[in-house]
Structure formats: structure tokens, C-alpha cells
Coordinates of C-alpha atoms and ligand atoms in Angstrom, one line a residue:
Chain A
X704 CA 29.0 2.2 13.8
X705 CA 28.5 -1.6 13.7
X706 CA 31.1 -4.0 15.1
X707 CA 33.2 -6.1 12.7
X708 CA 31.0 -9.1 13.3
X709 CA 27.9 -7.1 12.5
X710 CA 29.5 -5.7 9.3
X711 CA 30.6 -9.1 8.0
X712 CA 27.4 -11.0 9.0
X713 CA 25.3 -8.1 7.8
X714 CA 22.9 -7.7 10.7
X715 CA 22.7 -6.5 14.3
X716 CA 23.9 -8.2 17.5
X717 CA 21.3 -10.7 18.8
X718 CA 19.8 -11.4 15.3
X719 CA 19.8 -15.0 13.9
X720 CA 20.9 -15.1 10.3
X721 CA 21.5 -17.7 7.6
X722 CA 24.7 -17.0 5.7
X723 CA 26.8 -18.5 3.0
X724 CA 30.2 -19.7 4.3
X725 CA 33.2 -18.5 2.3
X726 CA 35.5 -21.2 3.6
X727 CA 34.9 -24.3 5.5
X728 CA 37.5 -26.7 6.9
X729 CA 38.0 -29.9 8.9
X730 CA 41.0 -31.8 10.1
X731 CA 41.6 -35.6 10.4
X732 CA 40.1 -35.5 13.9
X733 CA 36.8 -33.8 13.2
X734 CA 36.6 -34.8 9.5
X735 CA 35.6 -38.4 10.1
X736 CA 32.5 -37.5 12.1
X737 CA 31.7 -34.8 9.6
X738 CA 31.9 -37.2 6.7
X739 CA 29.8 -39.8 8.5
X740 CA 27.1 -37.1 9.3
X741 CA 27.3 -35.7 5.8
X742 CA 26.5 -39.3 4.5
X743 CA 23.6 -39.5 6.9
X744 CA 22.2 -36.3 5.4
X745 CA 21.7 -38.4 2.3
X746 CA 22.2 -35.7 -0.4
X747 CA 25.5 -37.0 -1.6
X748 CA 26.4 -33.5 -2.6
X749 CA 29.2 -31.1 -1.7
X750 CA 27.8 -27.6 -2.4
X751 CA 31.1 -25.8 -3.1
X752 CA 34.1 -28.2 -3.3
X753 CA 36.6 -25.4 -4.0
X754 CA 35.6 -23.8 -0.7
X755 CA 35.9 -26.9 1.5
X756 CA 39.3 -27.8 2.9
X757 CA 40.4 -31.1 4.4
X758 CA 43.7 -30.7 6.3
X759 CA 45.4 -33.5 8.1
X760 CA 47.2 -32.4 11.2
X761 CA 46.0 -34.0 14.4
X762 CA 47.5 -37.5 14.3
X763 CA 50.1 -37.4 11.5
X764 CA 51.6 -39.6 10.2
X765 CA 49.0 -42.1 11.4
X766 CA 50.0 -43.8 14.6
X767 CA 48.1 -47.1 14.3
X768 CA 45.9 -49.0 11.9
X769 CA 42.6 -47.6 13.2
X770 CA 43.8 -44.1 12.6
X771 CA 45.2 -45.1 9.2
X772 CA 41.9 -46.6 8.2
X773 CA 39.9 -43.5 9.2
X774 CA 42.4 -41.2 7.4
X775 CA 42.2 -43.4 4.3
X776 CA 38.5 -43.1 4.2
X777 CA 38.6 -39.3 4.7
X778 CA 41.3 -38.9 2.1
X779 CA 39.3 -40.7 -0.5
X780 CA 36.2 -38.6 0.3
X781 CA 38.3 -35.4 -0.2
X782 CA 39.9 -36.6 -3.4
X783 CA 36.7 -38.1 -4.8
X784 CA 34.7 -34.8 -4.4
X785 CA 37.6 -32.6 -5.5
X786 CA 37.9 -30.9 -2.1
X787 CA 41.0 -28.8 -1.2
X788 CA 43.2 -31.3 0.5
X789 CA 46.4 -31.2 2.5
X790 CA 47.9 -34.5 3.4
X791 CA 50.2 -35.4 6.4
X792 CA 53.1 -33.1 6.7
X793 CA 51.4 -30.0 5.2
X794 CA 50.7 -28.4 8.6
X795 CA 48.1 -27.4 11.2
X796 CA 44.8 -26.5 9.7
X797 CA 44.6 -23.0 11.2
X798 CA 48.1 -22.2 10.1
X799 CA 47.5 -23.4 6.5
X800 CA 44.3 -21.4 6.3
X801 CA 46.4 -18.4 7.5
X802 CA 49.0 -18.8 4.7
X803 CA 47.2 -16.7 2.1
X804 CA 43.8 -18.5 2.1
X805 CA 41.7 -16.7 4.8
X806 CA 41.0 -13.1 3.7
X807 CA 39.5 -10.0 5.4
X808 CA 35.8 -9.8 5.5
X809 CA 35.2 -13.5 4.9
X810 CA 32.9 -15.9 6.9
X811 CA 34.9 -18.9 7.9
X812 CA 33.8 -22.0 9.7
X813 CA 36.2 -24.7 10.9
X814 CA 35.4 -27.9 12.6
X815 CA 37.9 -27.0 15.4
X816 CA 37.5 -24.6 18.3
X817 CA 40.7 -22.6 17.4
X818 CA 39.3 -21.5 14.1
X819 CA 39.0 -18.1 15.8
X820 CA 42.8 -17.8 15.0
X821 CA 41.8 -16.5 11.6
X822 CA 40.1 -13.5 13.1
X823 CA 43.6 -12.1 12.9
X824 CA 42.8 -11.3 9.2
X825 CA 39.6 -9.4 10.0
X826 CA 37.5 -12.4 9.0
X827 CA 34.6 -13.7 11.0
X828 CA 36.1 -17.2 11.8
X829 CA 34.5 -19.5 14.3
X830 CA 34.6 -23.2 15.3
X831 CA 31.6 -25.5 14.7
X832 CA 31.0 -29.2 15.4
X833 CA 30.8 -32.1 13.0
X834 CA 27.1 -31.9 12.4
X835 CA 27.1 -28.2 11.6
X836 CA 30.0 -28.8 9.4
X837 CA 28.3 -31.6 7.5
X838 CA 25.3 -29.3 6.8
X839 CA 27.8 -26.6 5.6
X840 CA 29.5 -29.1 3.3
X841 CA 26.2 -30.2 1.8
X842 CA 24.6 -26.8 1.5
X843 CA 27.3 -24.1 1.7
X844 CA 25.3 -22.3 4.4
X845 CA 24.8 -22.2 8.1
X846 CA 23.1 -20.0 10.7
X847 CA 24.7 -17.6 13.2
X848 CA 23.5 -15.6 16.1
X849 CA 25.3 -12.3 15.6
X850 CA 27.4 -11.8 18.7
X851 CA 27.7 -8.8 21.0
X852 CA 31.2 -7.5 21.0
X853 CA 33.7 -6.8 23.8
X854 CA 36.5 -4.4 23.0
X855 CA 40.1 -5.0 24.1
X856 CA 41.9 -1.8 23.7
X857 CA 45.7 -2.0 23.3
X858 CA 48.1 0.9 23.9
X859 CA 51.9 1.0 23.9
X860 CA 54.2 -1.7 22.8
X861 CA 55.3 -5.0 24.3
X862 CA 58.7 -4.7 26.0
X863 CA 61.2 -6.6 28.2
X864 CA 60.8 -10.3 27.9
X865 CA 57.0 -10.2 27.2
X866 CA 55.6 -11.4 23.9
X867 CA 52.2 -11.7 22.3
X868 CA 51.5 -15.0 24.2
X869 CA 52.0 -13.2 27.5
X870 CA 49.4 -10.6 26.4
X871 CA 47.1 -13.4 25.3
X872 CA 47.3 -15.3 28.6
X873 CA 46.9 -12.0 30.5
X874 CA 43.7 -11.1 28.7
X875 CA 42.3 -14.6 29.1
X876 CA 43.0 -14.4 32.8
X877 CA 41.3 -10.9 33.0
X878 CA 38.2 -12.0 31.2
X879 CA 38.0 -15.5 32.7
X880 CA 37.3 -18.8 31.0
X881 CA 33.7 -17.9 30.3
X882 CA 34.0 -14.1 30.3
X883 CA 33.1 -13.8 26.6
X884 CA 30.8 -16.7 26.1
X885 CA 28.5 -16.2 23.0
X886 CA 30.3 -12.9 22.3
X887 CA 33.1 -11.7 20.0
X888 CA 36.3 -9.9 20.9
X889 CA 37.8 -7.0 19.0
X890 CA 41.4 -6.1 19.5
X891 CA 41.9 -2.4 18.7
X892 CA 43.8 0.7 19.7
X893 CA 47.2 2.3 18.9
X894 CA 49.0 -0.7 20.3
X895 CA 47.8 -2.9 17.4
X896 CA 50.0 -1.6 14.6
X897 CA 53.1 -2.8 16.4
X898 CA 51.9 -6.4 16.5
X899 CA 53.1 -8.6 13.6
X900 CA 50.7 -11.0 11.9
X901 CA 52.3 -13.9 13.7
X902 CA 51.6 -12.1 17.0
X903 CA 48.0 -11.4 16.0
X904 CA 47.4 -15.0 15.1
X905 CA 48.6 -16.0 18.6
X906 CA 46.4 -13.4 20.2
X907 CA 43.3 -14.5 18.3
X908 CA 44.1 -18.1 18.9
X909 CA 43.5 -17.8 22.6
X910 CA 40.2 -15.9 22.3
X911 CA 38.1 -19.2 22.5
X912 CA 39.7 -19.7 25.9
X913 CA 37.4 -16.9 27.1
X914 CA 34.4 -18.6 25.6
X915 CA 34.3 -16.1 22.7
X916 CA 32.9 -17.0 19.4
X917 CA 35.8 -15.3 17.7
X918 CA 38.5 -12.6 18.3
X919 CA 39.3 -10.1 15.6
X920 CA 41.7 -7.5 14.4
X921 CA 40.7 -5.0 11.7
X922 CA 42.7 -5.6 8.6
X923 CA 45.3 -2.8 8.3
X924 CA 48.6 -2.2 6.5
X925 CA 50.3 -5.1 8.4
X926 CA 47.6 -7.5 7.2
X927 CA 47.8 -6.2 3.7
X928 CA 51.6 -6.6 3.4
X929 CA 51.4 -10.1 4.9
X930 CA 48.8 -11.2 2.4
X931 CA 50.6 -9.5 -0.5
X932 CA 53.5 -12.0 0.1
X933 CA 51.0 -14.7 -0.8
X934 CA 49.8 -12.8 -3.9
X935 CA 46.6 -11.7 -2.3
X936 CA 45.7 -8.0 -2.9
X937 CA 43.4 -7.0 -0.1
X938 CA 41.9 -3.7 1.1
X939 CA 42.2 -2.5 4.7
X940 CA 39.1 -2.4 6.8
X941 CA 37.8 1.0 8.2
X942 CA 38.9 1.0 11.8
X943 CA 36.2 1.0 14.5
X944 CA 34.7 4.3 15.5
X945 CA 32.6 3.2 18.4
X946 CA 32.5 2.4 22.1
X947 CA 31.7 -1.1 23.4
X948 CA 29.3 -2.0 26.2
X949 CA 32.2 -3.8 27.7
X950 CA 35.8 -2.6 27.3
X951 CA 39.1 -3.7 28.7
X952 CA 42.2 -1.5 28.4
X953 CA 45.6 -3.1 28.2
X954 CA 48.9 -1.2 28.4
X955 CA 51.2 -3.5 26.4
X956 CA 54.2 -1.9 28.0
X957 CA 53.0 -3.3 31.4
X958 CA 52.5 -6.9 30.2
X959 CA 54.9 -9.3 32.0
X960 CA 56.0 -12.8 31.2
X961 CA 53.4 -15.1 32.7
X962 CA 52.6 -18.8 33.0
X963 CA 49.1 -20.3 33.0
X964 CA 49.3 -23.0 35.6
X965 CA 47.6 -26.4 35.3
X966 CA 44.7 -27.0 34.9
X967 CA 43.2 -23.7 33.9
X968 CA 44.1 -21.3 31.1
X969 CA 42.7 -18.3 33.1
X970 CA 45.0 -18.8 36.1
X971 CA 48.2 -17.0 35.5
X972 CA 51.3 -16.3 37.7
X973 CA 54.3 -14.1 36.9
X974 CA 57.1 -16.4 35.6
X975 CA 59.4 -15.1 38.4
X976 CA 57.1 -16.6 41.0
X977 CA 57.4 -20.1 39.6
X978 CA 61.1 -19.9 38.7
X979 CA 63.0 -23.0 39.7
X980 CA 60.2 -25.6 39.2
X981 CA 61.9 -28.5 37.5
X982 CA 60.5 -29.6 34.1
X983 CA 60.3 -32.9 32.4
X984 CA 59.5 -31.7 28.9
X985 CA 59.2 -28.5 26.9
X986 CA 57.0 -28.3 23.8
X987 CA 57.2 -25.5 21.4
X988 CA 54.7 -25.6 18.6
X989 CA 51.0 -25.7 17.8
X990 CA 48.5 -23.3 16.2
X991 CA 49.4 -20.9 19.0
X992 CA 53.2 -20.7 18.8
X993 CA 54.6 -22.9 16.1
X994 CA 55.3 -20.2 13.6
X995 CA 58.6 -19.1 12.0
X996 CA 59.0 -16.1 14.4
X997 CA 58.6 -18.5 17.3
X998 CA 61.1 -21.1 16.1
X999 CA 63.6 -18.4 15.3
X1000 CA 63.2 -16.7 18.7
X1001 CA 63.7 -20.0 20.4
X1002 CA 66.7 -20.8 18.3
X1003 CA 68.3 -17.5 19.1
X1004 CA 68.3 -18.4 22.8
X1005 CA 69.5 -22.0 22.5
X1006 CA 72.0 -21.4 19.7
X1007 CA 75.4 -22.8 20.6
X1008 CA 74.1 -24.2 23.9
X1009 CA 72.5 -27.5 25.0
X1010 CA 68.9 -27.9 26.3
X1011 CA 68.8 -29.4 29.8
X1012 CA 65.4 -31.0 29.4
X1013 CA 63.8 -33.0 26.6
X1014 CA 62.6 -30.4 24.2
X1015 CA 60.2 -31.0 21.3
X1016 CA 59.7 -28.6 18.5
X1017 CA 56.7 -28.8 16.2
X1018 CA 56.7 -26.4 13.2
X1019 CA 53.1 -25.5 12.4
X1020 CA 53.5 -26.0 8.7
X1021 CA 55.8 -27.3 6.0
X1022 CA 56.5 -23.8 4.7
X1023 CA 57.6 -22.8 8.2
X1024 CA 59.8 -25.9 8.5
X1025 CA 61.4 -25.3 5.2
X1026 CA 62.0 -21.6 5.9
X1027 CA 63.6 -22.7 9.2
X1028 CA 65.8 -25.2 7.2
X1029 CA 66.8 -22.5 4.8
X1030 CA 67.8 -19.9 7.4
X1031 CA 69.7 -22.3 9.7
X1032 CA 67.1 -22.1 12.5
X1033 CA 66.4 -25.8 12.2
X1034 CA 70.1 -26.9 12.4
X1035 CA 70.5 -24.6 15.5
X1036 CA 67.6 -26.4 17.2
X1037 CA 68.9 -29.8 16.3
X1038 CA 72.4 -29.0 17.5
X1039 CA 71.0 -27.7 20.8
X1040 CA 69.5 -31.1 21.3
X1041 CA 65.9 -30.5 20.4
X1042 CA 63.7 -33.1 18.8
X1043 CA 61.9 -31.9 15.7
X1044 CA 58.4 -33.3 14.8
X1045 CA 56.8 -33.3 11.4
X1046 CA 54.4 -30.3 11.0
X1047 CA 51.1 -31.0 12.9
X1048 CA 49.5 -30.9 16.3
X1049 CA 51.7 -33.6 17.8
X1050 CA 51.8 -33.6 21.6
X1051 CA 49.2 -30.8 22.0
X1052 CA 46.2 -33.1 22.3
X1053 CA 48.1 -36.0 24.0
X1054 CA 47.1 -38.5 21.3
X1055 CA 50.3 -38.8 19.3
X1056 CA 54.0 -38.3 20.1
X1057 CA 55.3 -36.3 23.1
X1058 CA 52.7 -37.7 25.5
X1059 CA 53.8 -37.1 29.1
X1060 CA 53.8 -39.6 32.0
X1061 CA 52.1 -39.5 35.4
X1062 CA 53.5 -36.8 37.6
X1063 CA 55.5 -35.2 34.8
X1064 CA 55.4 -31.4 34.1
X1065 CA 55.5 -30.1 30.6
X1066 CA 56.0 -26.4 29.8
X1067 CA 54.2 -25.9 26.6
X1068 CA 53.6 -22.9 24.2
X1069 CA 50.2 -24.3 23.3
X1070 CA 46.8 -23.0 24.4
X1071 CA 45.2 -25.6 26.8
X1072 CA 46.5 -27.0 30.1
X1073 CA 43.4 -29.1 31.0
X1074 CA 44.0 -32.0 33.3
X1075 CA 45.4 -35.1 31.5
X1076 CA 45.3 -33.4 28.0
X1077 CA 48.9 -34.3 27.2
X1078 CA 48.9 -37.6 29.1
X1079 CA 47.1 -39.1 32.1
X1080 CA 48.5 -37.6 35.4
X1081 CA 50.7 -35.1 33.7
X1082 CA 50.6 -31.3 34.3
X1083 CA 50.8 -28.7 31.6
X1084 CA 52.1 -25.1 32.2
X1085 CA 51.5 -22.7 29.3
X1086 CA 54.1 -20.0 28.5
X1087 CA 55.5 -17.8 25.8
X1088 CA 58.4 -19.0 23.5
X1089 CA 60.9 -16.8 25.3
X1090 CA 60.0 -18.3 28.6
X1091 CA 60.2 -21.8 27.1
X1092 CA 63.6 -21.1 25.6
X1093 CA 65.1 -19.7 28.9
X1094 CA 63.6 -22.7 30.8
X1095 CA 65.0 -25.2 28.2
X1096 CA 68.6 -24.0 28.9
X1097 CA 68.2 -24.4 32.7
X1098 CA 65.9 -27.4 32.8
X1099 CA 63.5 -25.5 35.1
X1100 CA 61.1 -22.7 34.9
X1101 CA 63.2 -19.6 34.2
X1102 CA 62.2 -16.0 33.5
X1103 CA 63.1 -14.8 30.0
X1104 CA 64.5 -11.6 31.6
X1105 CA 67.1 -13.7 33.4
X1106 CA 68.5 -15.1 30.2
X1107 CA 68.5 -12.3 27.6
Chain B
X120 CA 8.9 -31.2 24.8
X121 CA 9.1 -32.7 28.3
X122 CA 12.1 -34.5 29.8
X123 CA 12.4 -36.3 33.2
X124 CA 15.3 -37.9 34.9
X125 CA 17.4 -38.2 38.0
X126 CA 19.9 -35.4 38.7
X127 CA 23.6 -36.0 38.5
X128 CA 25.3 -32.8 39.8
X129 CA 28.6 -31.5 38.5
X130 CA 30.7 -28.5 39.1
X131 CA 31.4 -25.5 36.8
X132 CA 33.7 -25.3 33.8
X133 CA 33.5 -29.0 32.8
X134 CA 35.6 -29.1 29.7
X135 CA 35.3 -31.4 26.7
X136 CA 38.6 -33.2 27.6
X137 CA 36.9 -34.2 30.9
X138 CA 33.8 -35.4 29.1
X139 CA 35.7 -37.6 26.7
X140 CA 39.5 -37.5 26.6
X141 CA 41.3 -36.9 23.3
X142 CA 42.8 -40.4 23.4
X143 CA 39.4 -42.0 22.7
X144 CA 38.4 -39.9 19.7
X145 CA 40.0 -42.0 17.0
X146 CA 37.1 -44.4 16.4
X147 CA 33.6 -44.6 15.1
X148 CA 32.6 -47.0 17.7
X149 CA 30.2 -45.1 20.0
X150 CA 30.4 -47.8 22.7
X151 CA 34.0 -46.6 23.4
X152 CA 32.7 -43.1 24.2
X153 CA 30.0 -44.5 26.3
X154 CA 32.4 -46.5 28.4
X155 CA 35.0 -43.8 28.8
X156 CA 32.8 -40.7 29.3
X157 CA 33.9 -38.6 32.3
X158 CA 36.7 -41.2 33.0
X159 CA 39.3 -38.6 34.1
X160 CA 36.7 -36.8 36.3
X161 CA 35.2 -39.7 38.1
X162 CA 35.5 -43.2 36.7
X163 CA 32.3 -44.4 38.3
X164 CA 30.2 -41.6 36.8
X165 CA 29.5 -43.3 33.5
X166 CA 27.3 -46.0 35.3
X167 CA 25.0 -43.4 36.8
X168 CA 24.2 -41.6 33.6
X169 CA 21.5 -43.8 32.2
X170 CA 18.3 -41.8 32.4
X171 CA 20.1 -38.9 34.1
X172 CA 19.7 -35.1 33.7
X173 CA 23.1 -33.5 34.3
X174 CA 22.8 -30.4 36.5
X175 CA 26.1 -28.5 36.2
X176 CA 27.7 -25.2 37.1
X177 CA 28.4 -22.5 34.5
X178 CA 30.4 -22.9 31.3
X179 CA 29.6 -26.5 30.7
X180 CA 31.4 -28.1 27.7
X181 CA 34.2 -25.5 27.3
X182 CA 37.2 -26.4 25.3
X183 CA 37.4 -28.3 22.0
X184 CA 34.8 -28.5 19.3
X185 CA 34.7 -32.3 19.5
X186 CA 31.1 -33.4 18.9
X187 CA 32.1 -36.8 20.5
X188 CA 31.5 -35.0 23.8
X189 CA 27.7 -34.5 23.6
X190 CA 27.5 -37.8 21.6
X191 CA 29.2 -39.7 24.5
X192 CA 26.7 -38.2 27.0
X193 CA 23.8 -39.1 24.8
X194 CA 24.9 -42.7 24.2
X195 CA 25.5 -43.0 27.9
X196 CA 21.9 -42.3 28.5
X197 CA 21.9 -38.6 29.5
X198 CA 18.5 -37.1 28.8
X199 CA 19.3 -33.4 29.1
X200 CA 21.9 -31.0 30.6
X201 CA 21.0 -28.1 32.8
X202 CA 23.6 -25.3 33.5
X203 CA 23.6 -21.5 34.0
X204 CA 25.6 -21.3 30.8
X205 CA 27.2 -23.5 28.1
X206 CA 30.2 -23.1 25.9
X207 CA 28.8 -22.1 22.6
X208 CA 30.2 -24.8 20.3
X209 CA 29.0 -27.5 22.8
X210 CA 25.6 -25.8 22.8
X211 CA 25.2 -26.0 19.0
X212 CA 26.6 -29.5 18.9
X213 CA 24.3 -30.8 21.6
X214 CA 21.2 -29.4 19.9
X215 CA 22.4 -30.7 16.5
X216 CA 22.7 -34.3 17.8
X217 CA 19.3 -34.0 19.6
X218 CA 20.5 -33.7 23.2
X219 CA 18.4 -31.1 25.0
X220 CA 20.0 -28.3 27.0
X221 CA 18.4 -25.9 29.5
X222 CA 20.0 -22.7 30.7
X223 CA 19.0 -22.2 34.3
X224 CA 20.7 -21.7 37.7
X225 CA 19.2 -24.1 40.2
X226 CA 20.5 -26.0 43.2
X227 CA 20.3 -29.8 43.2
X228 CA 21.4 -32.9 45.0
X229 CA 22.4 -36.1 43.3
X230 CA 19.3 -38.3 42.7
X231 CA 16.8 -35.4 42.8
X232 CA 13.9 -35.8 40.4
X233 CA 14.3 -33.3 37.5
X234 CA 11.4 -32.3 35.1
X235 CA 12.0 -30.0 32.2
X236 CA 9.3 -28.6 29.9
X237 CA 11.3 -27.1 27.0
X238 CA 8.4 -25.6 25.2
X239 CA 7.0 -23.9 28.3
X240 CA 10.6 -22.9 29.4
X241 CA 10.3 -24.4 32.9
X242 CA 12.4 -26.7 35.1
X243 CA 11.4 -28.4 38.3
X244 CA 14.0 -30.0 40.7
X245 CA 12.8 -31.6 43.9
X246 CA 9.6 -29.6 43.8
X247 CA 11.3 -26.2 43.1
X248 CA 10.4 -24.6 39.8
X249 CA 12.5 -22.1 37.8
X250 CA 12.3 -20.4 34.3
X251 CA 14.8 -21.5 31.8
X252 CA 16.2 -19.3 29.0
X253 CA 14.0 -20.0 26.0
X254 CA 15.5 -21.8 23.0
X255 CA 15.0 -20.3 19.6
X256 CA 12.1 -21.8 17.5
X257 CA 14.7 -23.4 15.2
X258 CA 16.4 -25.1 18.0
X259 CA 13.2 -26.5 19.4
X260 CA 12.2 -27.8 16.0
X261 CA 15.6 -29.5 15.7
X262 CA 15.3 -31.1 19.1
X263 CA 11.8 -32.2 18.4
X264 CA 13.1 -33.9 15.2
X265 CA 15.9 -35.6 17.2
X266 CA 18.7 -33.5 15.8
X267 CA 19.9 -31.7 12.7
X268 CA 20.2 -34.8 10.5
X269 CA 16.6 -36.0 11.0
X270 CA 15.3 -32.4 10.8
X271 CA 17.2 -32.0 7.5
X272 CA 15.8 -35.2 6.1
X273 CA 12.2 -34.3 7.1
X274 CA 12.5 -31.0 5.3
X275 CA 13.8 -32.4 2.0
Ligands
SF4_1357 S1 47.8 -27.5 17.7 FE1 46.6 -28.2 19.4 S2 45.1 -26.6 19.7 FE2 45.9 -26.3 17.7 S3 44.5 -27.3 16.3 FE3 46.2 -28.8 16.9 S4 45.4 -29.9 18.6 FE4 44.1 -28.1 18.4

């Protein structure tokens, strides 16, 4: 039986195919170069405006006049051509596409490496650069080399203080930063049904950190119910009935809370081993861990207490933020002393808000801890939300087990 | 297609943040990228890139999809990049903007003379010759045209 990539791209691994793209999206960071290149193509046409999304999230609201000018130009392009547009404050592109837009079986291209997040829906979703995207905007098509697939087989359920992020960091460490280059990951096994959509989005989000083209779950009852809430009636995908050339088993019950230490995502240590390292900043948010479940888990730990280190919370979208406002999560976070950012990427890329200084350490729930990413001379440690919450209360790295 | 240049040797896992940091992306002015390329890795590197062939370790260009990374290298004068493997988005981006890549595992010292014959699939460094993994015909066509945009315009 073919892999999910082979089914969706309709061909066999290794084959080069030209395919229509069901949804294409850019953000304010990659949109400008996409627009420039699209203009250079000289057709003046957008093939399918209803399928092209421009979502402002990277530097929002604009931080200076250069950014404002670039955003102004991109906004006008989107509006003039009738593209699907989300202005500042709407949320992070991958999250917005995951709020009832991306559907099982679709081919999705995003001008951002974490487009693989949407593989959580059983879509073939992958990141492309600005020039590829310009050609997609103009023609509606692109080419793919159908990837080989690596199977990650989950059994059991997460327990103790471990969450989906710990599982994600653990598999990235097992495969290594280039362990899946040019290939796709499939997450399968009995352990999958216990993972919520929010957890699956986190797990797929990290797949590019192994070099993978995408990481996918087969759409099941959990997917169906999630999309139903957005008014999308979707079918479930036949589960895989195959073995993979390369397989990695993971017993979810054995996953422990871990931290990826600066500057590599694939270098993890048990949180316990790093306990006591003093922190300068904690950041909870991003396309990895800025969803409602994340905010609410963090709030449950800090409720009625005060954080001992500057703590920045970035809800991944407006609807997440407004749900957090409705349920009281937001006021718990504010009362505990957290700083709330508008929905967007914020500190994740070190270009706007929450930048860290030389020699500072930030514990972040994001997906990349590359040198200088959040600020020159600063170090980034990546963790789960539970670890971030326990650490916020103590002001130093703290195991979630020690708090709950 | 033949390319020649002097080798600039780099380690494995060079990510796109190291090639051009996120703080320099918000501009259309390519001279900014040229000036700040590899700044966080080695501030003096930018000056040695004109006419260079980068010979790097595996997984070159991992990280973000920012096309400014290959563009920065191209405007800095890099003629080609050689590595045992590339991150896939970087790979597509480089070909799309007309920056040749060659997949090969080969030892080098800074300043060695590098010759690449893309059509023949060969690389020679300091007199030693190796095969490179062949590019698809479409990629070779795109490189010959100077990138996706000129290839596109030629075909229309
Ligand atoms: S949150 Fe961070 S990783 Fe996610 S899209 Fe934004 S900048 Fe990229």
C-alpha cells in the first residue's frame, strides 16, 4: 500500500510530478520577496485568488517604518487581487490555516518551513521559498519529488509530566537534524488516537527539524471531530497497512520531560539534569505551543501565584486569545505577572518584541534554538509548556514533575 | 555548465539563521544581505566570498525557508555550494535563484581551486576528482537559464 504522500501526490516515491496546489500561503516575512518575484515573472496574474492566503504574523504590528512600508505594499497586493487576507492580530499563518482551512488529502504549500505543521490533518503540506511560491501564485502549480517515507510508530499514552512537545523533541533527537532530509514522516500506531489535534500540530511542527519535507498523521475520528467544529465535514483516511524501510518505535509512556539545549534542536537532556539553571526569560507561544491547550495548561500551574522571571505569552491566534479571555485563562496569566503579546510570532525569530540580550537564557516553547535567533549572544532552551510553567514559578529550570 | 572558484570551507549543519540573521530580512535592499552574510558565524567571511565555491559539511542550509539566504550568498559573489547534503527548501531555493549546488563529499582546504562540471556530474578540488549526485534535467535547465524567473520568461 502506498504511503500517504504517494496517495496524495498520486505517484511513487522518487518520481517527479507537477501538481496543482490546493492552498498556498505566505506571511509578511516571505510575502514581500514572493510578491517581488511574482512581479518579475511578468504575467500579472494570480491563478486562483481564492486559494492564496496572505497572513501577517511575523512582525506585527509593524515595528518601524521600513516594515510598515513593506507590509503596506503586500497588503495592497493581497486586497487588489482578492487574495485571502489576515491582517495583524489575526494570528500565526500555520495556526490560521489549521483553524478549519487545511483539510485531509490536500496539497498545501506555504512560504515558511513550518508549513509541515498542517500534516496533522493528513494533508501533504510543505514549505517552499519565495520564488517557488511566486510561480505557484502565478500558475497554481508546482513540482514535487515524491518523498520516501519514514514511519514513527507510537504505542501507549503520554504520562507523568511529559507532553506532545517532549515526544516531538525526543523524536527529533533520535532522527537527528538531517535524519529525514528529502523524506516524509508518518506518525502511526495505537498511540496516535490518544493525541489531541493540538498535540498532533505540535508533533508535526517539529518534523522539519529532522530535515523532513513534511510529517503526517492519517485523518481519523479526532481529526474529523476537530474539523466538524469549523463546519467542515471530512472523511477519515484509511490507516496505513504497510511497513516502512525505516521505522522508529516510540513508547509514549516512556517519554520524559526534556529540554533541547542551545544551539541544536536535536540535542536533548532530561529536564532533571538541567534543574536549577537560572533563567532570564520564558516565552510560551509560537506555531509550536501557542494554542489554547497550551495557554490553559500554563495558566493552571501559575494560577494564584507569581512568576519569578519575566514571562511572555504569545497566543497563536485571535480565536485562541479570545477563548482564553472568555474562560478566564487570560486573566489568570495577567494576574500571575505574565506579559501578553498580540497574536503572532513575536520573539520567536528575534526580530520584534521579547528579544534577549547577550548572555541571557530564554526557556522557550518554540521550535528553534539556533545561535543568536532570539537576540545576539543569547541562548535558547526549548521545552514543553509544563516545564516552562514549573520553571516560571521558580525562576530557574524546574522539572514539571516537581511542581504538579 | 562549468564553474570555477576558490574554496571556502565550512562545517556541517550551517543553518539559514547563520547565513543571514532574521534581523536583516526586513528589506528589499540586497546590499544589506551581502554585507551581513555569515555575520554571526564569522564576521570576516563575507569579504572572502567573491568568486568562491563554498565547500561545506552535510545538511547545509537547514532551518527556515528564507530565500534571502541563497540570495545573500549569490550577491556576495558565491559561485556554487558543494556539500554531502542540503536541506531541501534551501536546495530548491538556490536552484530557483540560479545558484548552482553540487552534492558531493570531498575534503578541501581554504583557497583550494575548485572546478565543477554540472552537466558531466564531476567536481575537482586541488587535483582530486569526484562524482556529484546528478541534478534533474529540469534543474539543469533552470540553472542554465539563471533561475526560475528567467526560465519562466524564456518559456512564455
Ligand atoms: S512562530 Fe516562529 S517558527 Fe512559527 S512561523 Fe512564526 S517565526 Fe516561524
